[in-house]
Short mmCIF file of C-alpha atoms and ligand atoms in Angstrom, two decimals:
data_model
loop_
_atom_site.label_atom_id
_atom_site.label_comp_id
_atom_site.label_asym_id
_atom_site.label_seq_id
_atom_site.Cartn_x
_atom_site.Cartn_y
_atom_site.Cartn_z
CA UNK N 1 99.61 125.25 92.29
CA UNK N 2 103.32 125.84 92.52
CA UNK N 3 104.41 127.57 89.34
CA UNK N 4 107.59 128.97 87.81
CA UNK N 5 107.51 132.10 85.64
CA UNK N 6 110.48 132.98 83.45
CA UNK N 7 110.80 136.59 82.29
CA UNK N 8 109.12 137.97 85.42
CA UNK N 9 111.44 140.99 85.46
CA UNK N 10 110.01 141.89 82.04
CA UNK N 11 106.70 143.45 81.07
CA UNK N 12 104.46 140.42 80.41
CA UNK N 13 106.16 138.04 82.84
CA UNK N 14 105.90 140.66 85.61
CA UNK N 15 102.16 141.07 85.04
CA UNK N 16 101.68 137.29 84.80
CA UNK N 17 103.60 136.50 88.00
CA UNK N 18 101.48 139.02 89.94
CA UNK N 19 98.24 137.78 88.33
CA UNK N 20 99.00 134.16 89.23
CA UNK N 21 99.82 135.17 92.80
CA UNK N 22 96.48 136.99 93.06
CA UNK N 23 94.56 134.03 91.64
CA UNK N 24 96.04 131.70 94.26
CA UNK N 25 99.23 130.15 92.89
CA UNK N 26 102.55 129.99 94.71
CA UNK N 27 104.85 131.72 92.28
CA UNK N 28 108.58 131.39 91.78
CA UNK N 29 110.39 133.62 89.28
CA UNK N 30 113.59 132.91 87.41
CA UNK N 31 115.67 136.10 87.60
CA UNK N 32 119.03 136.83 86.01
CA UNK N 33 121.70 138.13 88.34
CA UNK N 34 122.32 141.07 86.00
CA UNK N 35 118.64 141.83 85.31
CA UNK N 36 117.94 145.47 84.55
CA UNK N 37 115.03 145.26 86.96
CA UNK N 38 115.56 144.66 90.68
CA UNK N 39 113.86 141.53 92.01
CA UNK N 40 112.79 143.40 95.21
CA UNK N 41 109.43 144.31 93.66
CA UNK N 42 108.73 140.63 93.06
CA UNK N 43 109.48 139.79 96.70
CA UNK N 44 107.08 142.52 97.85
CA UNK N 45 104.38 140.93 95.67
CA UNK N 46 104.91 137.57 97.41
CA UNK N 47 106.91 136.05 94.56
CA UNK N 48 109.98 133.96 95.29
CA UNK N 49 112.89 135.04 93.07
CA UNK N 50 115.53 132.43 92.22
CA UNK N 51 118.64 133.28 90.28
CA UNK N 52 119.06 131.67 86.90
CA UNK N 53 119.58 132.11 83.20
CA UNK N 54 118.23 130.26 80.16
CA UNK N 55 121.86 129.79 79.13
CA UNK N 56 122.69 127.98 82.38
CA UNK N 57 121.10 124.48 82.58
CA UNK N 58 122.02 123.88 86.23
CA UNK N 59 120.12 126.99 87.33
CA UNK N 60 117.05 125.82 85.38
CA UNK N 61 117.04 122.42 87.09
CA UNK N 62 117.12 124.11 90.50
CA UNK N 63 114.35 126.53 89.48
CA UNK N 64 112.06 123.69 88.30
CA UNK N 65 112.36 121.64 91.50
CA UNK N 66 108.91 121.11 93.07
CA UNK N 67 107.14 123.03 90.28
CA UNK N 68 103.86 121.86 88.66
CA UNK N 69 103.49 124.39 85.83
CA UNK N 70 106.20 126.43 84.09
CA UNK N 71 105.14 129.61 82.30
CA UNK N 72 108.03 130.27 79.93
CA UNK N 73 107.76 133.96 79.08
CA UNK N 74 111.42 135.05 78.90
CA UNK N 75 112.88 135.85 75.50
CA UNK N 76 115.53 137.91 73.83
CA UNK N 77 113.35 140.49 72.19
CA UNK N 78 113.74 144.18 72.83
CA UNK N 79 117.43 144.50 72.11
CA UNK N 80 118.38 144.74 68.44
CA UNK N 81 122.14 145.26 68.84
CA UNK N 82 123.05 141.58 69.05
CA UNK N 83 123.98 138.87 66.55
CA UNK N 84 121.60 136.10 65.42
CA UNK N 85 123.45 133.60 67.62
CA UNK N 86 122.46 135.55 70.76
CA UNK N 87 118.74 135.35 69.87
CA UNK N 88 119.11 131.64 69.06
CA UNK N 89 120.89 130.86 72.32
CA UNK N 90 118.03 132.27 74.38
CA UNK N 91 114.85 131.83 72.31
CA UNK N 92 115.57 128.40 70.85
CA UNK N 93 118.40 126.64 72.75
CA UNK N 94 117.34 128.28 76.05
CA UNK N 95 113.80 126.96 75.57
CA UNK N 96 115.25 123.50 74.90
CA UNK N 97 117.28 123.67 78.13
CA UNK N 98 114.24 124.73 80.13
CA UNK N 99 112.09 121.93 78.67
CA UNK N 100 114.77 119.41 79.56
CA UNK N 101 114.99 120.74 83.11
CA UNK N 102 111.18 120.68 83.43
CA UNK N 103 111.00 117.08 82.26
CA UNK N 104 113.80 115.91 84.54
CA UNK N 105 112.17 117.56 87.58
CA UNK N 106 108.73 116.05 86.92
CA UNK N 107 106.97 119.31 85.95
CA UNK N 108 103.46 118.53 84.71
CA UNK N 109 102.92 121.30 82.14
CA UNK N 110 104.92 123.96 80.31
CA UNK N 111 103.14 126.95 78.81
CA UNK N 112 105.47 128.18 76.10
CA UNK N 113 105.00 131.83 75.18
CA UNK N 114 105.71 132.19 71.48
CA UNK N 115 104.46 135.06 69.30
CA UNK N 116 101.92 135.66 66.55
CA UNK N 117 104.97 137.02 64.72
CA UNK N 118 105.78 133.44 63.65
CA UNK N 119 103.12 134.00 60.97
CA UNK N 120 104.99 137.04 59.64
CA UNK N 121 103.00 139.35 57.37
CA UNK N 122 99.34 138.26 57.25
CA UNK N 123 98.28 137.99 53.63
CA UNK N 124 94.70 136.94 54.37
CA UNK N 125 93.42 138.58 57.52
CA UNK N 126 92.41 137.47 60.03
CA UNK N 127 94.86 134.59 60.50
CA UNK N 128 94.11 131.55 62.60
CA UNK N 129 96.68 129.20 64.19
CA UNK N 130 96.73 127.27 60.89
CA UNK N 131 97.85 130.24 58.78
CA UNK N 132 101.24 129.81 57.06
CA UNK N 133 104.32 130.17 59.24
CA UNK N 134 106.52 132.86 57.70
CA UNK N 135 108.80 134.49 60.28
CA UNK N 136 110.24 137.69 58.88
CA UNK N 137 113.31 138.33 61.04
CA UNK N 138 115.73 136.57 63.34
CA UNK N 139 113.63 137.20 66.44
CA UNK N 140 110.58 135.59 64.83
CA UNK N 141 112.66 132.75 63.36
CA UNK N 142 114.15 131.86 66.73
CA UNK N 143 110.75 132.12 68.40
CA UNK N 144 109.46 129.59 65.87
CA UNK N 145 112.43 127.32 66.60
CA UNK N 146 111.62 127.54 70.32
CA UNK N 147 107.98 126.75 69.60
CA UNK N 148 108.94 123.67 67.58
CA UNK N 149 111.19 122.41 70.38
CA UNK N 150 108.33 122.89 72.84
CA UNK N 151 105.86 121.02 70.66
CA UNK N 152 108.31 118.16 70.11
CA UNK N 153 108.90 117.87 73.87
CA UNK N 154 105.15 117.57 74.39
CA UNK N 155 104.83 114.96 71.67
CA UNK N 156 107.66 112.92 73.20
CA UNK N 157 105.39 112.35 76.23
CA UNK N 158 105.83 112.84 79.94
CA UNK N 159 105.29 116.60 79.76
CA UNK N 160 102.19 118.55 78.76
CA UNK N 161 103.00 121.49 76.49
CA UNK N 162 100.75 124.37 75.50
CA UNK N 163 101.95 126.95 72.98
CA UNK N 164 100.57 130.48 73.32
CA UNK N 165 101.05 133.02 70.52
CA UNK N 166 100.31 136.49 71.93
CA UNK N 167 99.73 139.45 69.62
CA UNK N 168 100.95 143.03 70.24
CA UNK N 169 100.95 143.15 74.05
CA UNK N 170 100.44 146.65 75.47
CA UNK N 171 99.50 148.33 78.72
CA UNK N 172 101.04 149.98 81.77
CA UNK N 173 104.65 148.86 82.16
CA UNK N 174 105.36 148.57 78.44
CA UNK N 175 107.47 151.12 76.62
CA UNK N 176 107.52 149.47 73.18
CA UNK N 177 104.31 151.22 72.10
CA UNK N 178 105.47 154.56 73.48
CA UNK N 179 106.88 155.27 70.02
CA UNK N 180 103.41 154.87 68.53
CA UNK N 181 101.94 157.27 71.09
CA UNK N 182 104.66 159.82 70.37
CA UNK N 183 104.12 159.39 66.63
CA UNK N 184 100.37 159.99 67.08
CA UNK N 185 100.95 163.44 68.53
CA UNK N 186 103.56 164.35 65.88
CA UNK N 187 103.13 165.45 62.28
CA UNK N 188 104.67 162.61 60.28
CA UNK N 189 103.36 159.12 59.55
CA UNK N 190 105.48 156.44 57.90
CA UNK N 191 103.70 154.93 54.90
CA UNK N 192 99.98 154.95 54.14
CA UNK N 193 98.94 153.31 57.41
CA UNK N 194 96.75 150.74 55.71
CA UNK N 195 98.45 147.68 57.25
CA UNK N 196 96.44 146.02 60.00
CA UNK N 197 97.56 146.07 63.59
CA UNK N 198 96.24 144.01 66.46
CA UNK N 199 96.78 144.85 70.11
CA UNK N 200 96.17 142.77 73.22
CA UNK N 201 95.85 144.45 76.60
CA UNK N 202 98.28 142.85 79.03
CA UNK N 203 95.65 142.16 81.70
CA UNK N 204 93.60 140.12 79.21
CA UNK N 205 96.72 138.38 77.93
CA UNK N 206 97.93 137.15 81.31
CA UNK N 207 94.51 135.64 82.02
CA UNK N 208 94.79 133.85 78.66
CA UNK N 209 98.20 132.49 79.68
CA UNK N 210 96.74 131.32 83.01
CA UNK N 211 94.02 129.45 81.12
CA UNK N 212 96.73 127.80 78.99
CA UNK N 213 98.31 126.60 82.23
CA UNK N 214 95.13 125.29 83.83
CA UNK N 215 92.57 124.07 81.27
CA UNK N 216 93.15 120.29 81.06
CA UNK N 217 92.18 119.96 77.37
CA UNK N 218 94.72 122.62 76.33
CA UNK N 219 97.56 120.11 76.50
CA UNK N 220 99.23 119.76 73.10
CA UNK N 221 97.35 122.74 71.63
CA UNK N 222 98.49 126.06 70.17
CA UNK N 223 96.52 129.26 70.82
CA UNK N 224 96.60 132.74 69.38
CA UNK N 225 95.86 135.18 72.19
CA UNK N 226 94.67 138.47 70.73
CA UNK N 227 92.59 141.47 71.76
CA UNK N 228 88.93 142.02 70.86
CA UNK N 229 89.56 143.77 67.56
CA UNK N 230 92.15 144.86 65.05
CA UNK N 231 92.32 148.10 63.09
CA UNK N 232 94.44 149.67 60.38
CA UNK N 233 97.49 151.47 61.70
CA UNK N 234 95.92 154.71 60.47
CA UNK N 235 92.83 154.12 62.63
CA UNK N 236 94.95 153.06 65.57
CA UNK N 237 97.01 156.25 65.38
CA UNK N 238 93.76 158.24 65.13
CA UNK N 239 92.46 156.54 68.32
CA UNK N 240 95.69 157.29 70.16
CA UNK N 241 95.64 160.91 68.93
CA UNK N 242 92.05 161.27 70.20
CA UNK N 243 93.15 159.98 73.61
CA UNK N 244 96.00 162.50 73.63
CA UNK N 245 93.68 165.31 72.53
CA UNK N 246 95.60 166.00 69.34
CA UNK N 247 95.24 165.60 65.55
CA UNK N 248 96.72 162.50 63.90
CA UNK N 249 99.81 163.19 61.74
CA UNK N 250 98.96 164.56 58.28
CA UNK N 251 102.32 164.24 56.54
CA UNK N 252 103.13 160.82 55.05
CA UNK N 253 106.67 159.79 54.15
CA UNK N 254 107.57 156.68 52.12
CA UNK N 255 108.77 153.64 54.05
CA UNK N 256 111.56 152.30 51.87
CA UNK N 257 114.25 155.01 52.45
CA UNK N 258 113.73 154.65 56.20
CA UNK N 259 113.87 150.83 55.91
CA UNK N 260 117.16 151.18 54.01
CA UNK N 261 118.52 153.48 56.71
CA UNK N 262 117.52 150.84 59.29
CA UNK N 263 119.39 148.14 57.36
CA UNK N 264 122.52 150.33 57.24
CA UNK N 265 122.28 151.05 60.99
CA UNK N 266 122.13 147.30 61.67
CA UNK N 267 125.15 146.56 59.45
CA UNK N 268 127.19 149.16 61.33
CA UNK N 269 125.94 148.64 64.90
CA UNK N 270 125.30 144.90 65.34
CA UNK N 271 128.94 143.71 64.88
CA UNK N 272 129.92 146.32 67.49
CA UNK N 273 127.06 145.15 69.75
CA UNK N 274 125.65 148.66 69.81
CA UNK N 275 121.87 149.11 69.87
CA UNK N 276 121.04 150.53 66.39
CA UNK N 277 119.03 153.80 66.58
CA UNK N 278 116.85 152.43 63.78
CA UNK N 279 116.40 148.86 62.57
CA UNK N 280 114.32 147.01 59.98
CA UNK N 281 111.94 145.29 62.42
CA UNK N 282 110.96 148.70 63.78
CA UNK N 283 110.25 150.05 60.29
CA UNK N 284 108.38 146.90 59.25
CA UNK N 285 105.91 147.67 62.01
CA UNK N 286 104.40 150.11 59.46
CA UNK N 287 104.22 147.69 56.55
CA UNK N 288 103.37 144.22 57.84
CA UNK N 289 99.76 143.38 58.53
CA UNK N 290 98.85 141.65 61.75
CA UNK N 291 95.24 140.65 62.19
CA UNK N 292 94.23 137.50 64.02
CA UNK N 293 91.28 135.31 64.87
CA UNK N 294 91.50 134.11 68.49
CA UNK N 295 88.28 132.10 68.40
CA UNK N 296 90.05 128.80 69.14
CA UNK N 297 91.21 130.20 72.48
CA UNK N 298 87.69 131.52 73.13
CA UNK N 299 86.11 128.15 72.37
CA UNK N 300 88.57 125.82 74.05
CA UNK N 301 89.95 127.93 76.90
CA UNK N 302 87.13 130.37 77.57
CA UNK N 303 89.51 133.24 76.68
CA UNK N 304 87.39 136.40 76.73
CA UNK N 305 89.42 139.62 76.52
CA UNK N 306 87.39 142.36 78.17
CA UNK N 307 89.44 145.54 77.71
CA UNK N 308 88.23 147.57 74.71
CA UNK N 309 90.90 149.19 72.59
CA UNK N 310 89.91 152.73 73.63
CA UNK N 311 90.02 151.75 77.31
CA UNK N 312 93.41 150.03 76.94
CA UNK N 313 94.85 153.03 75.10
CA UNK N 314 93.53 155.29 77.85
CA UNK N 315 95.03 153.21 80.66
CA UNK N 316 98.35 153.01 78.83
CA UNK N 317 98.42 156.77 78.21
CA UNK N 318 97.66 157.43 81.89
CA UNK N 319 100.65 155.29 82.85
CA UNK N 320 102.94 156.99 80.30
CA UNK N 321 101.91 160.37 81.71
CA UNK N 322 102.47 159.23 85.30
CA UNK N 323 105.97 158.09 84.31
CA UNK N 324 106.65 161.44 82.61
CA UNK N 325 107.09 159.64 79.28
CA UNK N 326 104.48 161.63 77.36
N1 NAP L 1 105.60 142.49 73.78
C1 NAP L 1 104.90 142.01 72.76
O1 NAP L 1 104.18 142.75 72.08
C2 NAP L 1 104.94 140.53 72.44
C3 NAP L 1 104.14 140.04 71.40
C4 NAP L 1 104.13 138.67 71.15
C5 NAP L 1 104.90 137.81 71.90
N2 NAP L 1 105.69 138.31 72.89
C6 NAP L 1 106.47 137.37 73.70
O2 NAP L 1 106.07 137.59 75.05
C7 NAP L 1 107.16 137.34 75.93
C8 NAP L 1 107.38 138.52 76.83
O3 NAP L 1 107.62 139.69 76.06
P1 NAP L 1 107.87 141.07 76.80
O4 NAP L 1 107.59 142.12 75.80
O5 NAP L 1 107.17 141.09 78.10
O6 NAP L 1 109.45 140.94 77.03
P2 NAP L 1 110.46 141.79 77.93
O7 NAP L 1 109.75 142.88 78.67
O8 NAP L 1 111.58 142.18 77.02
O9 NAP L 1 111.00 140.73 79.00
C9 NAP L 1 111.87 139.72 78.63
C10 NAP L 1 112.21 138.94 79.87
O10 NAP L 1 113.07 137.85 79.48
C11 NAP L 1 114.16 137.82 80.37
N3 NAP L 1 115.33 137.20 79.75
C12 NAP L 1 115.97 137.59 78.62
N4 NAP L 1 117.04 136.81 78.40
C13 NAP L 1 117.06 135.89 79.39
C14 NAP L 1 117.92 134.81 79.72
N5 NAP L 1 119.01 134.53 79.00
N6 NAP L 1 117.63 134.07 80.83
C15 NAP L 1 116.55 134.35 81.60
N7 NAP L 1 115.71 135.38 81.35
C16 NAP L 1 115.96 136.13 80.26
C17 NAP L 1 114.40 139.27 80.71
O11 NAP L 1 115.19 139.36 81.88
P3 NAP L 1 116.12 140.66 82.22
O12 NAP L 1 115.27 141.54 83.08
O13 NAP L 1 117.26 140.04 82.94
O14 NAP L 1 116.52 141.29 80.91
C18 NAP L 1 112.97 139.74 80.93
O15 NAP L 1 112.51 139.37 82.20
C19 NAP L 1 108.35 136.99 75.04
O16 NAP L 1 108.42 135.58 74.96
C20 NAP L 1 107.98 137.58 73.69
O17 NAP L 1 108.61 136.86 72.65
C21 NAP L 1 105.74 139.65 73.17
#
């Protein structure tokens, strides 16, 4: 199939574009002209890079020409030093623009990558796709808005839409979880560590996304894509510490003063468009439970994550060491 991947200069989109190439698709990637990552690597992997931006409708129309399936992975996510309007313009309005371009160019299916974060803190673990929607910050709110636009476009007819909600994607190429690895070899843990955390190894996740793009009956459905098991944060940190050959941190400090410091950093930095050194979403990582049941994806898509947590942590640590990050 001829497919378009947005976000291919990022962590998940990069893995997905390469996975789809290996499994036989002809892959085009939408790449921003000012992307932090050079598109050369994509070209070497046999991926056609076309310039475009979710804020530029004309570029999206050109990118969708001749495409059968769009995997919409791009999002405004890792940068915290931006106002709410910037998240909304990419994650919600940008998704709307892409859906419109896909429809007008006769694309058959759009796989919309949302996030399990639309459920917010999980009160009753594990959560299924039907758990309450309770986004807890502007990123999660705008991801939910994007998801709703995607679902509405599917319901309007003429375009198949599948919504994927990945959970805690990690693996070689990601630096978001580096902080957790560094914390595991330190002395201080934030909070009691009894919140649940759920990780999904990127290799398993991209196969789940491919299934969303190819299984006929997936049209119109929403799927949580999560790893084989979840743990408490305390147990996760202990597993990472074991991989690193160290003791898990023994000193616990309360969360709320750090959360308050994060809020202050945001108030000062965001209007100046400076990346805050600390922000609430980062601190809430230690307090909000995330534990999911991905059995719908297993049943309907044949999603079968195969990378055990210990193995995924090992492969990630190896990559961090190779990069000189640990
Ligand atoms: N990482 C996780 O744990 C996690 C969990 C659940 C869901 N997700 C979802 O999974 C997806 C991928 O996450 P990730 O962690 O792989 O993200 P990432 O590494 O931050 O990559 C984001 C990608 O989006 C692109 N992008 C941002 N703004 C754009 C715009 N205006 N136009 C076109 N492209 C734009 C970026 O391009 P540049 O290179 O130009 O910046 C980059 O390629 C996102 O939809 C995210 O919401 C992630």
